[in-house]
Structures are given as structure tokens and as C-alpha cells.
Amino acid sequence: MNLSPRPSDATMLAHDRVYRRLRTRIMHGDLPPGHPLTLRGIGTEYGVSMTPAREAVRRLAAEGALTMSTSGRISTPALSNDRIEELAALRALIEVELASRALPRAHLALIERLQSINASVGEAVAQRDAVAYIRTNLEFHRTLYLRAQAPAMLAMAETVWLQMGPTMRALYGRLRRTEAPQFHRLIIAALRAGDEPGLRLAVRSDVTQGLRMLVG
Amino acid sequence: MNLSPRPSDATMLAHDRVYRRLRTRIMHGDLPPGHPLTLRGIGTEYGVSMTPAREAVRRLAAEGALTMSTSGRISTPALSNDRIEELAALRALIEVELASRALPRAHLALIERLQSINASVGEAVAQRDAVAYIRTNLEFHRTLYLRAQAPAMLAMAETVWLQMGPTMRALYGRLRRTEAPQFHRLIIAALRAGDEPGLRLAVRSDVTQGLRMLVG
DNA sequence: GCAGCCCGCTTGTGATCACAAACCCCACAT
DNA sequence: ATGTGGGGTTTGTGATCACAAGCGGGCTGC
């Protein structure tokens, strides 16, 4: 029997701690595109040696959250417009499916929670806080998709978010909006009505709206 | 100016060599599901120390090609039926999109090459060679999808293939078929006719056929 | 015969080090 | 002013080692 004396906190493995903290920072847009990182710098920052730093970086690079030049230099990805269009298309494909699978399981408590999160999104927008906006926006989507009971699909969607993190920050950083996202309200309305085609359209619109701002 | 004295062969980095060779073996179904691996064993096999072996394993684990138990033991993934269904659905979503994007760029030379590869698939089936079947089958799909000019989507599709590699081997290993895949011919016919709905249906059918064998 | 325990060996983890390559910056020349 | 060369310095890579945890096999006791 495993008594698990410290069940609350996470794994004590150093590389995993470094990985999770770096991943969160990247996904939330804490780092701008092309931002350089060093193994020794990461190690110093998180109080570990180069070895776990290297493993965390390697893992993030495998997920597309970091890029490594031919000489091994580490930086956050600076995406081309074509790459952004692709990633947006992937988001549309995967997240529409996730939303569709979540719809039959979406009960009232979930919908109310989504509304609460969406209020936080509105606050972040009002305060011009790009990182808070990205974080709460992703929390909105993840909360919905968790109901789909499709962990592999959710992992894929999060991988796409991760790749877009730095770019999203740059994108929303130069955007000056004042109103909360309109499509979130459409998503919530479609969930209430059990309207699957409407839900698919609303999710697709929400996911690709950022693209239009950039390319258009 | 970079003269690049040895442009033909690949990177000389040890961890990358180990990664690529392991990845190929896993994707082609060389290893059965749940097969255990050790860092020291991998290092000995490829003539490197534990360090590059660890990096290769970490990278493959990030892509879902290997799983690590809570105690760090390494093995190929043994997928549940739910997980298989999810991965098949992901293949359907992504690969249908890739085929659709490849369609307008598919000229005659590509179609003839697909027919040639499909002949190899038929040979592999006739010879009951599961690994050769998986390899040529994936080559068929990758050749088509390369025309889509969508590297991020292709990478996602390959990640799914990677996760299913060991399971596919177990699947086709117990399958006793004698005829070449019917849906490949439908794909080729749809490409010739420029029939996009037909192509989407054919790709979706081809991708999900294996699922029906397993679950049904 | 069988369940439970214990010890030894295998395994992953993280730190440290030597090394080679790339980068950066500044001086120098045009 | 601008391009070019060089050298110190930073950086990633891979090997090696100490260590702790876990798995497994064999023994003991019932």
C-alpha cells in the first residue's frame, strides 16, 4: 500500500518540474517569439544542473514549443504566416471535434463554469493583460474539451496551443480590444440549446478569429 | 557561404541518430506493444552512452511513441481500445484534410508513384510481412500528404502513426488478408477524377478500416 | 504447496567535467 | 562609414559517476 505522504504536490523529479514551468510560461505567451534560452540559464533559474534542463528543453522541442537551430541554440519559435495558418486549421479541426464530443455530456454546471471563466476573460481584456487573456481563454477551451473524454485529442490541441503561445502573445499584445470575445457567448448558447452545428460553427469561428486579425 | 562537405548523410549528433532509428522501428511496428527498453541497453545497441539514449527516449516519450511508468521504466505503449478509437479519429480528421489540400497539386507523376507504392503494399500483404506492409502503407500516405505542403499537419499525422506503430503490428500480425487494400485504389481513382468528396471518403475509409477489424 | 519477505542487482536520475563549435564583439583596414 | 578578420567567451554535446528506488528471484515459515 502506498501511503503517499505528500499527495498534494507534484512529482519531485527535477526535469519534470522544469518542463512544466517552462511549458506554462510558453503556452501563456510569457516569452516573445524568437526568445533565446540557454541550458545553463534555465538550470540556474530553476536551481538544477544542465542535465534536467536539457531533458525539459528536449521534450519541449519535441512538442514544437521550442526550436533548436542546427548548432543546438534554443529559442521560442518564430512562426511564418503559412505555419500560423496551418496551426489555426489544426485547431479548427481538432477543437471542433472535441467540442462536438463534449456537447452530449455538457450539463448545466459545466455551462455555468464556462460563463464564470468567460467573465475572467473579459476582465483580462479590459485590463489589457495579454498573458491573463491567453491563460483564461485557454482555460475556457480546456474546461469544455475535458468533457469530451478524449485525452489524446486534448493533448494534440494543447500541443498546438503550445506552438502558438509566443506568437499569440505578440498578436494580442499589439491588438487593442475592449470587448470580451463574442464567439465564447455563441459557444455557450449553442451548448445550452444542444445545437451541434451551431457549436461547431462557433468554435471554428472563435479559433480562427485570431488568424484573420493577423493575415487580414 | 556554407560548403557543407558531407551534404548526403545526416546529422552526426549521436542522440539524433538514436532517435531516428528508434522512431523508425517503432513506427513500422518492429516492437510489440508493452515491449520494455532500457537506457543502457539502447546505449549499448547503438554504441553511445546513456546520455544520448536518454535524450532520444525522452523525445520519443514526448511524442507518445514510448511510455514511461511512474518509476521511469520505458516501454512501447499498450493502447486501450478507447485510445485506439481516438487516434483513428485523429487520423481521419487530419489525413482527410491533408489529402484534400494535396488534391489540387496532385499531378500525373504523383498518381503513378502512388500506384507503384501500392503495388509494393500488395506484395507485402501477399508475403504476410506485417512490418513491410506498415512501412509501404505509410509511405503511400506520406507521399500523398507531402503534396499538401503542410508540414505541421504532416508532423501531427506522423505522431499519430508513431503512437499506433506497435499496436498496428499486433493488429496486422493476427490479420490474415490476401488482397491489397481496396481503399488505396479508391484514393487513386478520386485523385485522377479530381473528385474531392470521393477522396475525403476514401481516405476516411482507409484510415478507419483497421479500427473496424479490431473493435468489431 | 504457497504466501510473504528480504536482499541483491538492475534501472533511471542528476551532477560534473572535458571538449569542440559557434557566436559575439572589437579592432583594423579599406 | 563599412566590411572583414580574429580571439575570447559562451554554448550544446556526450561520457562518467554516485545514488536512490524498484523490480525480481529465492528463501523462509506456515
CSV table of C-alpha atoms (C1' of nucleotides) in Angstrom, one decimal, chain A residues 13-15 40 47-52 71 73, chain C residues 12-19 21-24:
chain,number,residue,atom,x,y,z
A,13,LEU,CA,11.6,14.9,-10.5
A,14,ALA,CA,13.6,17.9,-11.4
A,15,HIS,CA,13.3,17.7,-15.1
A,40,ARG,CA,22.8,26.8,-18.1
A,47,GLY,CA,18.1,25.5,-9.3
A,48,VAL,CA,19.1,22.4,-11.2
A,49,SER,CA,22.1,21.4,-13.3
A,50,MET,CA,22.2,21.2,-17.0
A,51,THR,CA,21.0,17.6,-17.2
A,52,PRO,CA,17.4,18.1,-16.2
A,71,SER,CA,24.1,24.3,-33.9
A,73,ARG,CA,20.8,27.0,-30.0
C,12,DG,C1',16.6,5.8,-14.1
C,13,DT,C1',18.2,10.4,-12.2
C,14,DG,C1',21.0,14.3,-11.7
C,15,DA,C1',25.7,16.4,-11.2
C,16,DT,C1',30.1,17.3,-13.1
C,17,DC,C1',33.6,17.6,-16.5
C,18,DA,C1',36.2,17.9,-21.0
C,19,DC,C1',35.7,19.3,-25.5
C,21,DA,C1',32.0,24.5,-32.3
C,22,DA,C1',29.6,28.7,-32.8
C,23,DC,C1',28.8,33.3,-31.6
C,24,DC,C1',29.8,38.0,-30.4
